[in-house]
């Protein structure tokens, strides 16, 4: 992408309304724009990151055997009356009346709708286990949306829903998502810690939040320092291996970790002081087992091997991609801007032409830009006539992992400079060597 | 994907509510499910097709220089009051009041919001031309939604918006989208004919609908038969070539074509009778040039090379992916089911195990399934214990282009059968030859 043809409105000033660093950096880099209170557009740079986050979430859901569909945003109130949540949900639910005067709502979550889909088609235990997920917009009419897309009203959520014949089956489904979440957050460059959590309005009796540590976190969290060294499940994890997944779950729940709601101070203080971690965290995922809470009132049952009908045991599993993006920034930035993990960077590399209009610089940059594009690299080419200093600042601000810097002096010797955004390390090399290195 | 682990709820009976073949087939194959009147879930098989359609639309928008972002579904009523459309839009606009009593709406289109984004950041003609698009849900509260996702209330739309300094620039932007649309529909296996159209509530004075011919079409259309042989712009079309794109536009608008709203009977009858085509069609895209209709009331202006401020000239360009899917089915099916064009098929091939449980059949199918998966093919493996006849019927119904049929007799000789869904042609070959052919 040539920057001269791109739409990346960098703000020169720090926006006053931003209270936390991710919100400030997302506004400054032109990743997002607030359209109404707590409702955001994802501008092109932000959209790229969001797409990469979604792609990783999707790959790991699929790997764990979950199947993607797409449920609509608007739901009928009738469904929610069946589960009893229509009245219980309160003012966060955006209630809507259509032109036929039918009561509707903008889905804040999809337990009811997916249970309705399930009961319409699935009649036998032979079709279980089943895990259906979608990545779809949700709306929760928070009284005080804040921190940009960290806590917005319209937001994207990946929500998966598992269906099993028995509680034991449901626990295995839960462990699949538990392992998938560990892999997902790790691939996003985050170390997430699963913590026993309150189930809130979703209900049920087994639930974990996945929390990443950050000073700006909304939650107070307490855990054992050992988490930092636990192994992430491998890419070839066998998700059908009941005992293997149980072992992963047991390992990751073997030492103390809790949010303030579930905090057990004496248990925490029993940990040697040097091994205790008390910090603030950001919730980036939440998983629930809630048994037959929805299947019973909504009549979602299957015929079992015993010939009798059984209400299915369900769980739900959420990750908020529009919240993950700022969470990644909170975890990875410096005073000059964002430092994207390579897996979600909007571009893999940025080519900086220090003197656009100079024939040798232009030619060197075009050559590099063309070669990287042909190799399938996502590359941004800063071909604008801004000053070199402005270009360096922008490249640091937007946090692309590798900067390829071409100036008149180097280019005269057939050389450019590679800069690693994270370490700041610079290396001079021939154009050919740079192309080889970046397309290897 | 193993069918035994997939969620593809095939209906045995033809659903009574479906009036047209695409609606019937989408329900029967478990592609979609109605959740409320005119509001659908896309079940896994449908979601796969929808994703492939979106990917082609996106590639062609990007090729033409349009830049993707993502605007939210809910909009503030204030924006629409600025353009004057809040009162004018009528009951199709779903109006919503949030908990703070602010008037909102579920966006039926995004001219106002994108103009607001533009005016917030772009101040100089040097940043033009600009074309921003998104693929986002829309809601239009139709009094009579029907034909499944062909005319639903919540639907997906790709909408692009171009911004230019001058009318001439805007016409070039229009021609870019015109050529991109011809390419898009062609890649989707459709022959679309651009027709002069009424601009409706979007406004403006230059507009084309892209119509595909189908007996079930809602519009009556009239055109010259020559369209069938016109060349589609090539993949290496230079979208910066003003004259080249104008030539494409001129060619494709050189002979008579009009919807009934714009029909000029004497002009049509001047065409020799054997070259006239009068038929029903389905609108699959609509493009508009509307000059300063939104930029003037909303103050979207840039400084020109003359140092003065100019209201920008705008156009908008829509394609409905959730309508395209049934449109493709209307254009491509037979009495046994859907015939997907390869570009959008939910799977590239289906492996049919005629006798699941038979060791030789299982082993042959696993070998083929594994080889196709490893080669990156989207392959469905019917490993269920259904009867062979049921599997054949299902494979035909869901319209996957290639069927790989493995039965005990053939497998005993190391052979399988390949069936082409479209032609019905069958070919017996060794397992090795089949793998080579399908992974070539």
PDB file of C-alpha atoms in Angstrom, chain A residues 115-364:
ATOM      1  CA  UNK A 115     -30.266 -22.747  21.636  1.00  0.00           C
ATOM      2  CA  UNK A 116     -33.203 -22.061  19.348  1.00  0.00           C
ATOM      3  CA  UNK A 117     -31.109 -23.090  16.317  1.00  0.00           C
ATOM      4  CA  UNK A 118     -29.968 -26.216  18.127  1.00  0.00           C
ATOM      5  CA  UNK A 119     -33.438 -27.354  19.170  1.00  0.00           C
ATOM      6  CA  UNK A 120     -34.748 -26.826  15.641  1.00  0.00           C
ATOM      7  CA  UNK A 121     -32.396 -29.338  14.068  1.00  0.00           C
ATOM      8  CA  UNK A 122     -30.585 -31.576  16.532  1.00  0.00           C
ATOM      9  CA  UNK A 123     -32.551 -34.499  17.935  1.00  0.00           C
ATOM     10  CA  UNK A 124     -30.011 -37.217  18.710  1.00  0.00           C
ATOM     11  CA  UNK A 125     -26.963 -37.626  20.921  1.00  0.00           C
ATOM     12  CA  UNK A 126     -25.238 -38.971  17.782  1.00  0.00           C
ATOM     13  CA  UNK A 127     -24.939 -35.387  16.532  1.00  0.00           C
ATOM     14  CA  UNK A 128     -23.067 -34.358  19.688  1.00  0.00           C
ATOM     15  CA  UNK A 129     -20.748 -32.907  20.748  1.00  0.00           C
ATOM     16  CA  UNK A 130     -21.391 -29.695  18.843  1.00  0.00           C
ATOM     17  CA  UNK A 131     -19.775 -26.295  19.215  1.00  0.00           C
ATOM     18  CA  UNK A 132     -21.116 -23.391  17.128  1.00  0.00           C
ATOM     19  CA  UNK A 133     -19.513 -19.963  17.096  1.00  0.00           C
ATOM     20  CA  UNK A 134     -19.737 -16.666  15.313  1.00  0.00           C
ATOM     21  CA  UNK A 135     -17.851 -13.393  15.253  1.00  0.00           C
ATOM     22  CA  UNK A 136     -20.610 -10.835  15.281  1.00  0.00           C
ATOM     23  CA  UNK A 137     -21.432  -7.354  16.550  1.00  0.00           C
ATOM     24  CA  UNK A 138     -23.090  -7.040  19.916  1.00  0.00           C
ATOM     25  CA  UNK A 139     -24.581  -4.043  21.660  1.00  0.00           C
ATOM     26  CA  UNK A 140     -24.614  -3.380  25.376  1.00  0.00           C
ATOM     27  CA  UNK A 141     -25.954  -0.017  26.376  1.00  0.00           C
ATOM     28  CA  UNK A 142     -23.403   0.700  29.076  1.00  0.00           C
ATOM     29  CA  UNK A 143     -24.177   3.742  31.182  1.00  0.00           C
ATOM     30  CA  UNK A 144     -20.518   4.817  30.939  1.00  0.00           C
ATOM     31  CA  UNK A 145     -18.703   3.513  27.898  1.00  0.00           C
ATOM     32  CA  UNK A 146     -15.041   4.501  28.047  1.00  0.00           C
ATOM     33  CA  UNK A 147     -11.456   3.763  27.095  1.00  0.00           C
ATOM     34  CA  UNK A 148     -12.251   3.709  23.386  1.00  0.00           C
ATOM     35  CA  UNK A 149     -13.026   0.265  22.066  1.00  0.00           C
ATOM     36  CA  UNK A 150     -11.948  -1.281  25.372  1.00  0.00           C
ATOM     37  CA  UNK A 151     -15.429  -0.700  26.710  1.00  0.00           C
ATOM     38  CA  UNK A 152     -17.672   0.367  23.876  1.00  0.00           C
ATOM     39  CA  UNK A 153     -21.385  -0.083  23.377  1.00  0.00           C
ATOM     40  CA  UNK A 154     -21.285  -1.611  19.889  1.00  0.00           C
ATOM     41  CA  UNK A 155     -18.506  -4.174  19.864  1.00  0.00           C
ATOM     42  CA  UNK A 156     -17.407  -7.328  18.170  1.00  0.00           C
ATOM     43  CA  UNK A 157     -17.531 -10.620  20.031  1.00  0.00           C
ATOM     44  CA  UNK A 158     -16.506 -14.143  19.137  1.00  0.00           C
ATOM     45  CA  UNK A 159     -18.995 -16.245  21.023  1.00  0.00           C
ATOM     46  CA  UNK A 160     -18.987 -20.033  20.886  1.00  0.00           C
ATOM     47  CA  UNK A 161     -21.643 -22.328  22.322  1.00  0.00           C
ATOM     48  CA  UNK A 162     -21.125 -26.004  23.132  1.00  0.00           C
ATOM     49  CA  UNK A 163     -23.762 -28.717  23.385  1.00  0.00           C
ATOM     50  CA  UNK A 164     -23.196 -32.077  25.056  1.00  0.00           C
ATOM     51  CA  UNK A 165     -25.245 -34.987  26.281  1.00  0.00           C
ATOM     52  CA  UNK A 166     -23.622 -35.117  29.701  1.00  0.00           C
ATOM     53  CA  UNK A 167     -21.843 -32.959  32.199  1.00  0.00           C
ATOM     54  CA  UNK A 168     -18.638 -34.938  31.584  1.00  0.00           C
ATOM     55  CA  UNK A 169     -18.901 -34.268  27.859  1.00  0.00           C
ATOM     56  CA  UNK A 170     -19.530 -30.604  28.543  1.00  0.00           C
ATOM     57  CA  UNK A 171     -16.418 -30.442  30.709  1.00  0.00           C
ATOM     58  CA  UNK A 172     -14.348 -31.781  27.833  1.00  0.00           C
ATOM     59  CA  UNK A 173     -15.917 -29.152  25.544  1.00  0.00           C
ATOM     60  CA  UNK A 174     -15.003 -26.560  28.169  1.00  0.00           C
ATOM     61  CA  UNK A 175     -11.425 -27.816  28.265  1.00  0.00           C
ATOM     62  CA  UNK A 176     -11.195 -27.594  24.461  1.00  0.00           C
ATOM     63  CA  UNK A 177     -12.060 -23.909  24.570  1.00  0.00           C
ATOM     64  CA  UNK A 178      -9.782 -23.419  27.589  1.00  0.00           C
ATOM     65  CA  UNK A 179      -6.837 -24.765  25.573  1.00  0.00           C
ATOM     66  CA  UNK A 180      -7.905 -22.892  22.418  1.00  0.00           C
ATOM     67  CA  UNK A 181      -7.975 -19.646  24.388  1.00  0.00           C
ATOM     68  CA  UNK A 182      -4.482 -20.199  25.774  1.00  0.00           C
ATOM     69  CA  UNK A 183      -3.243 -20.703  22.211  1.00  0.00           C
ATOM     70  CA  UNK A 184      -5.191 -17.735  20.862  1.00  0.00           C
ATOM     71  CA  UNK A 185      -3.881 -15.207  23.362  1.00  0.00           C
ATOM     72  CA  UNK A 186      -0.349 -16.538  23.055  1.00  0.00           C
ATOM     73  CA  UNK A 187      -0.450 -16.097  19.264  1.00  0.00           C
ATOM     74  CA  UNK A 188      -1.646 -12.531  19.823  1.00  0.00           C
ATOM     75  CA  UNK A 189       1.507 -11.858  21.803  1.00  0.00           C
ATOM     76  CA  UNK A 190      -0.268 -11.869  25.151  1.00  0.00           C
ATOM     77  CA  UNK A 191       0.216 -13.893  28.300  1.00  0.00           C
ATOM     78  CA  UNK A 192      -3.278 -14.480  29.583  1.00  0.00           C
ATOM     79  CA  UNK A 193      -3.993 -16.018  32.964  1.00  0.00           C
ATOM     80  CA  UNK A 194      -7.218 -17.976  33.483  1.00  0.00           C
ATOM     81  CA  UNK A 195      -8.938 -17.034  36.731  1.00  0.00           C
ATOM     82  CA  UNK A 196     -11.972 -18.493  38.437  1.00  0.00           C
ATOM     83  CA  UNK A 197     -14.712 -15.994  37.888  1.00  0.00           C
ATOM     84  CA  UNK A 198     -18.199 -15.032  38.790  1.00  0.00           C
ATOM     85  CA  UNK A 199     -20.726 -16.089  36.164  1.00  0.00           C
ATOM     86  CA  UNK A 200     -22.832 -12.919  36.218  1.00  0.00           C
ATOM     87  CA  UNK A 201     -25.945 -12.730  34.034  1.00  0.00           C
ATOM     88  CA  UNK A 202     -24.863 -15.701  31.869  1.00  0.00           C
ATOM     89  CA  UNK A 203     -25.335 -18.024  34.851  1.00  0.00           C
ATOM     90  CA  UNK A 204     -23.845 -21.414  35.637  1.00  0.00           C
ATOM     91  CA  UNK A 205     -21.333 -22.735  38.097  1.00  0.00           C
ATOM     92  CA  UNK A 206     -17.985 -23.067  36.296  1.00  0.00           C
ATOM     93  CA  UNK A 207     -16.356 -20.083  34.719  1.00  0.00           C
ATOM     94  CA  UNK A 208     -12.948 -18.644  33.962  1.00  0.00           C
ATOM     95  CA  UNK A 209     -11.907 -15.213  32.882  1.00  0.00           C
ATOM     96  CA  UNK A 210      -8.710 -14.847  30.888  1.00  0.00           C
ATOM     97  CA  UNK A 211      -6.874 -11.824  32.185  1.00  0.00           C
ATOM     98  CA  UNK A 212      -3.802 -10.071  30.889  1.00  0.00           C
ATOM     99  CA  UNK A 213      -1.831  -7.950  33.273  1.00  0.00           C
ATOM    100  CA  UNK A 214      -1.754  -4.207  32.603  1.00  0.00           C
ATOM    101  CA  UNK A 215      -1.590  -1.187  34.855  1.00  0.00           C
ATOM    102  CA  UNK A 216      -4.691   0.241  33.244  1.00  0.00           C
ATOM    103  CA  UNK A 217      -6.760  -2.881  33.837  1.00  0.00           C
ATOM    104  CA  UNK A 218     -10.237  -2.491  35.229  1.00  0.00           C
ATOM    105  CA  UNK A 219      -9.998  -5.571  37.434  1.00  0.00           C
ATOM    106  CA  UNK A 220      -7.819  -6.200  40.439  1.00  0.00           C
ATOM    107  CA  UNK A 221      -6.267  -9.631  40.178  1.00  0.00           C
ATOM    108  CA  UNK A 222      -4.246 -11.952  42.427  1.00  0.00           C
ATOM    109  CA  UNK A 223      -2.211 -14.892  41.237  1.00  0.00           C
ATOM    110  CA  UNK A 224       0.862 -17.051  41.587  1.00  0.00           C
ATOM    111  CA  UNK A 225       3.933 -15.947  39.636  1.00  0.00           C
ATOM    112  CA  UNK A 226       4.384 -19.461  38.201  1.00  0.00           C
ATOM    113  CA  UNK A 227       1.868 -18.684  35.463  1.00  0.00           C
ATOM    114  CA  UNK A 228       4.481 -16.761  33.577  1.00  0.00           C
ATOM    115  CA  UNK A 229       6.379 -19.973  32.810  1.00  0.00           C
ATOM    116  CA  UNK A 230       3.530 -22.370  32.030  1.00  0.00           C
ATOM    117  CA  UNK A 231       3.666 -23.992  28.576  1.00  0.00           C
ATOM    118  CA  UNK A 232       1.110 -23.030  25.957  1.00  0.00           C
ATOM    119  CA  UNK A 233      -0.635 -26.044  24.339  1.00  0.00           C
ATOM    120  CA  UNK A 234       1.100 -26.965  21.072  1.00  0.00           C
ATOM    121  CA  UNK A 235      -0.378 -26.503  17.598  1.00  0.00           C
ATOM    122  CA  UNK A 236      -0.755 -30.263  17.232  1.00  0.00           C
ATOM    123  CA  UNK A 237      -2.712 -30.638  20.480  1.00  0.00           C
ATOM    124  CA  UNK A 238      -5.233 -33.458  20.087  1.00  0.00           C
ATOM    125  CA  UNK A 239      -8.543 -31.857  21.004  1.00  0.00           C
ATOM    126  CA  UNK A 240     -10.213 -35.277  21.145  1.00  0.00           C
ATOM    127  CA  UNK A 241      -7.843 -36.431  23.894  1.00  0.00           C
ATOM    128  CA  UNK A 242     -10.022 -36.083  26.979  1.00  0.00           C
ATOM    129  CA  UNK A 243      -7.268 -36.829  29.481  1.00  0.00           C
ATOM    130  CA  UNK A 244      -4.701 -34.690  27.657  1.00  0.00           C
ATOM    131  CA  UNK A 245      -6.945 -31.633  27.693  1.00  0.00           C
ATOM    132  CA  UNK A 246      -7.899 -32.282  31.310  1.00  0.00           C
ATOM    133  CA  UNK A 247      -4.190 -32.275  32.156  1.00  0.00           C
ATOM    134  CA  UNK A 248      -3.792 -28.868  30.494  1.00  0.00           C
ATOM    135  CA  UNK A 249      -6.775 -27.536  32.426  1.00  0.00           C
ATOM    136  CA  UNK A 250      -5.498 -28.990  35.687  1.00  0.00           C
ATOM    137  CA  UNK A 251      -2.036 -27.546  35.214  1.00  0.00           C
ATOM    138  CA  UNK A 252      -3.345 -24.059  34.446  1.00  0.00           C
ATOM    139  CA  UNK A 253      -5.706 -24.117  37.416  1.00  0.00           C
ATOM    140  CA  UNK A 254      -3.258 -25.724  39.845  1.00  0.00           C
ATOM    141  CA  UNK A 255      -1.996 -22.528  41.436  1.00  0.00           C
ATOM    142  CA  UNK A 256      -3.807 -19.556  42.855  1.00  0.00           C
ATOM    143  CA  UNK A 257      -5.420 -17.040  40.502  1.00  0.00           C
ATOM    144  CA  UNK A 258      -8.536 -14.974  41.114  1.00  0.00           C
ATOM    145  CA  UNK A 259     -10.178 -11.703  40.341  1.00  0.00           C
ATOM    146  CA  UNK A 260     -11.212  -9.535  43.279  1.00  0.00           C
ATOM    147  CA  UNK A 261     -14.787 -10.892  43.137  1.00  0.00           C
ATOM    148  CA  UNK A 262     -13.500 -14.425  43.791  1.00  0.00           C
ATOM    149  CA  UNK A 263     -10.477 -13.477  45.885  1.00  0.00           C
ATOM    150  CA  UNK A 264      -9.672 -15.646  48.889  1.00  0.00           C
ATOM    151  CA  UNK A 265      -7.220 -13.554  50.872  1.00  0.00           C
ATOM    152  CA  UNK A 266      -6.072 -16.296  53.300  1.00  0.00           C
ATOM    153  CA  UNK A 267      -5.396 -18.688  50.397  1.00  0.00           C
ATOM    154  CA  UNK A 268      -3.442 -15.996  48.573  1.00  0.00           C
ATOM    155  CA  UNK A 269      -1.442 -15.105  51.650  1.00  0.00           C
ATOM    156  CA  UNK A 270      -0.521 -18.743  52.106  1.00  0.00           C
ATOM    157  CA  UNK A 271       1.644 -18.366  48.982  1.00  0.00           C
ATOM    158  CA  UNK A 272       5.240 -17.337  49.850  1.00  0.00           C
ATOM    159  CA  UNK A 273       5.414 -13.556  49.483  1.00  0.00           C
ATOM    160  CA  UNK A 274       7.973 -13.575  46.680  1.00  0.00           C
ATOM    161  CA  UNK A 275       5.734 -15.747  44.543  1.00  0.00           C
ATOM    162  CA  UNK A 276       2.600 -13.640  44.874  1.00  0.00           C
ATOM    163  CA  UNK A 277       1.457 -11.359  42.086  1.00  0.00           C
ATOM    164  CA  UNK A 278      -1.122  -8.719  42.844  1.00  0.00           C
ATOM    165  CA  UNK A 279      -1.859  -6.468  39.917  1.00  0.00           C
ATOM    166  CA  UNK A 280      -4.425  -4.931  37.645  1.00  0.00           C
ATOM    167  CA  UNK A 281      -5.660  -6.861  34.657  1.00  0.00           C
ATOM    168  CA  UNK A 282      -7.764  -6.649  31.526  1.00  0.00           C
ATOM    169  CA  UNK A 283     -10.323  -9.328  30.870  1.00  0.00           C
ATOM    170  CA  UNK A 284      -9.882 -10.551  27.291  1.00  0.00           C
ATOM    171  CA  UNK A 285     -11.954 -13.721  27.367  1.00  0.00           C
ATOM    172  CA  UNK A 286     -14.594 -15.398  29.478  1.00  0.00           C
ATOM    173  CA  UNK A 287     -15.800 -18.998  29.374  1.00  0.00           C
ATOM    174  CA  UNK A 288     -18.799 -20.537  31.107  1.00  0.00           C
ATOM    175  CA  UNK A 289     -20.264 -23.944  31.757  1.00  0.00           C
ATOM    176  CA  UNK A 290     -23.911 -23.535  32.692  1.00  0.00           C
ATOM    177  CA  UNK A 291     -25.407 -26.985  32.248  1.00  0.00           C
ATOM    178  CA  UNK A 292     -29.095 -26.969  31.400  1.00  0.00           C
ATOM    179  CA  UNK A 293     -29.814 -23.356  32.346  1.00  0.00           C
ATOM    180  CA  UNK A 294     -31.047 -22.545  28.827  1.00  0.00           C
ATOM    181  CA  UNK A 295     -31.798 -25.996  27.437  1.00  0.00           C
ATOM    182  CA  UNK A 296     -34.437 -26.715  30.104  1.00  0.00           C
ATOM    183  CA  UNK A 297     -36.629 -23.618  29.757  1.00  0.00           C
ATOM    184  CA  UNK A 298     -36.160 -23.620  25.975  1.00  0.00           C
ATOM    185  CA  UNK A 299     -36.686 -27.346  25.488  1.00  0.00           C
ATOM    186  CA  UNK A 300     -33.355 -28.172  23.840  1.00  0.00           C
ATOM    187  CA  UNK A 301     -33.120 -31.925  24.274  1.00  0.00           C
ATOM    188  CA  UNK A 302     -31.805 -34.938  22.410  1.00  0.00           C
ATOM    189  CA  UNK A 303     -32.511 -38.617  22.488  1.00  0.00           C
ATOM    190  CA  UNK A 304     -29.764 -40.405  24.395  1.00  0.00           C
ATOM    191  CA  UNK A 305     -28.371 -43.904  23.867  1.00  0.00           C
ATOM    192  CA  UNK A 306     -30.922 -44.994  26.493  1.00  0.00           C
ATOM    193  CA  UNK A 307     -33.774 -43.971  24.181  1.00  0.00           C
ATOM    194  CA  UNK A 308     -34.830 -41.212  26.592  1.00  0.00           C
ATOM    195  CA  UNK A 309     -34.769 -37.467  26.073  1.00  0.00           C
ATOM    196  CA  UNK A 310     -32.113 -35.417  27.842  1.00  0.00           C
ATOM    197  CA  UNK A 311     -31.694 -31.688  28.133  1.00  0.00           C
ATOM    198  CA  UNK A 312     -28.307 -30.802  26.664  1.00  0.00           C
ATOM    199  CA  UNK A 313     -25.461 -29.449  28.764  1.00  0.00           C
ATOM    200  CA  UNK A 314     -24.184 -26.180  27.433  1.00  0.00           C
ATOM    201  CA  UNK A 315     -21.297 -23.780  27.757  1.00  0.00           C
ATOM    202  CA  UNK A 316     -20.477 -20.433  26.176  1.00  0.00           C
ATOM    203  CA  UNK A 317     -17.105 -18.947  25.355  1.00  0.00           C
ATOM    204  CA  UNK A 318     -16.463 -15.296  24.561  1.00  0.00           C
ATOM    205  CA  UNK A 319     -13.577 -13.236  23.266  1.00  0.00           C
ATOM    206  CA  UNK A 320     -13.933  -9.576  22.322  1.00  0.00           C
ATOM    207  CA  UNK A 321     -11.752  -8.744  19.304  1.00  0.00           C
ATOM    208  CA  UNK A 322     -12.532  -5.022  19.495  1.00  0.00           C
ATOM    209  CA  UNK A 323     -11.318  -5.094  23.112  1.00  0.00           C
ATOM    210  CA  UNK A 324      -8.310  -7.284  22.350  1.00  0.00           C
ATOM    211  CA  UNK A 325      -6.824  -4.699  20.005  1.00  0.00           C
ATOM    212  CA  UNK A 326      -6.443  -2.041  22.720  1.00  0.00           C
ATOM    213  CA  UNK A 327      -5.436  -4.744  25.207  1.00  0.00           C
ATOM    214  CA  UNK A 328      -2.539  -5.688  22.943  1.00  0.00           C
ATOM    215  CA  UNK A 329      -1.509  -2.028  22.777  1.00  0.00           C
ATOM    216  CA  UNK A 330      -1.680  -1.687  26.562  1.00  0.00           C
ATOM    217  CA  UNK A 331       0.691  -4.645  26.767  1.00  0.00           C
ATOM    218  CA  UNK A 332       3.011  -3.543  23.967  1.00  0.00           C
ATOM    219  CA  UNK A 333       3.937   0.101  23.426  1.00  0.00           C
ATOM    220  CA  UNK A 334       6.624   2.608  24.335  1.00  0.00           C
ATOM    221  CA  UNK A 335       6.876   6.401  24.473  1.00  0.00           C
ATOM    222  CA  UNK A 336       7.050   6.594  20.670  1.00  0.00           C
ATOM    223  CA  UNK A 337       3.947   4.574  19.949  1.00  0.00           C
ATOM    224  CA  UNK A 338       2.610   1.101  19.396  1.00  0.00           C
ATOM    225  CA  UNK A 339       4.825  -1.995  19.099  1.00  0.00           C
ATOM    226  CA  UNK A 340       2.709  -4.582  17.275  1.00  0.00           C
ATOM    227  CA  UNK A 341       3.406  -8.276  17.710  1.00  0.00           C
ATOM    228  CA  UNK A 342       4.164  -9.520  14.184  1.00  0.00           C
ATOM    229  CA  UNK A 343       1.057 -11.729  14.174  1.00  0.00           C
ATOM    230  CA  UNK A 344      -1.351  -8.789  14.255  1.00  0.00           C
ATOM    231  CA  UNK A 345       0.694  -5.895  12.826  1.00  0.00           C
ATOM    232  CA  UNK A 346      -1.307  -3.915  10.242  1.00  0.00           C
ATOM    233  CA  UNK A 347       1.699  -4.189   7.935  1.00  0.00           C
ATOM    234  CA  UNK A 348       4.701  -6.498   8.164  1.00  0.00           C
ATOM    235  CA  UNK A 349       7.084  -3.757   7.052  1.00  0.00           C
ATOM    236  CA  UNK A 350       7.131  -0.083   6.130  1.00  0.00           C
ATOM    237  CA  UNK A 351       9.446   1.253   3.427  1.00  0.00           C
ATOM    238  CA  UNK A 352      10.498   4.809   4.247  1.00  0.00           C
ATOM    239  CA  UNK A 353      11.618   6.911   1.324  1.00  0.00           C
ATOM    240  CA  UNK A 354      13.668   9.664   3.003  1.00  0.00           C
ATOM    241  CA  UNK A 355      13.701  11.790  -0.115  1.00  0.00           C
ATOM    242  CA  UNK A 356      10.692  11.158  -2.319  1.00  0.00           C
ATOM    243  CA  UNK A 357      11.291  12.686  -5.721  1.00  0.00           C
ATOM    244  CA  UNK A 358      14.979  11.765  -5.691  1.00  0.00           C
ATOM    245  CA  UNK A 359      15.367   9.389  -8.623  1.00  0.00           C
ATOM    246  CA  UNK A 360      17.744   6.978  -6.876  1.00  0.00           C
ATOM    247  CA  UNK A 361      15.676   6.850  -3.661  1.00  0.00           C
ATOM    248  CA  UNK A 362      12.444   6.385  -5.601  1.00  0.00           C
ATOM    249  CA  UNK A 363      13.936   3.624  -7.671  1.00  0.00           C
ATOM    250  CA  UNK A 364      15.382   1.774  -4.666  1.00  0.00           C
TER     251      UNK A 364
END
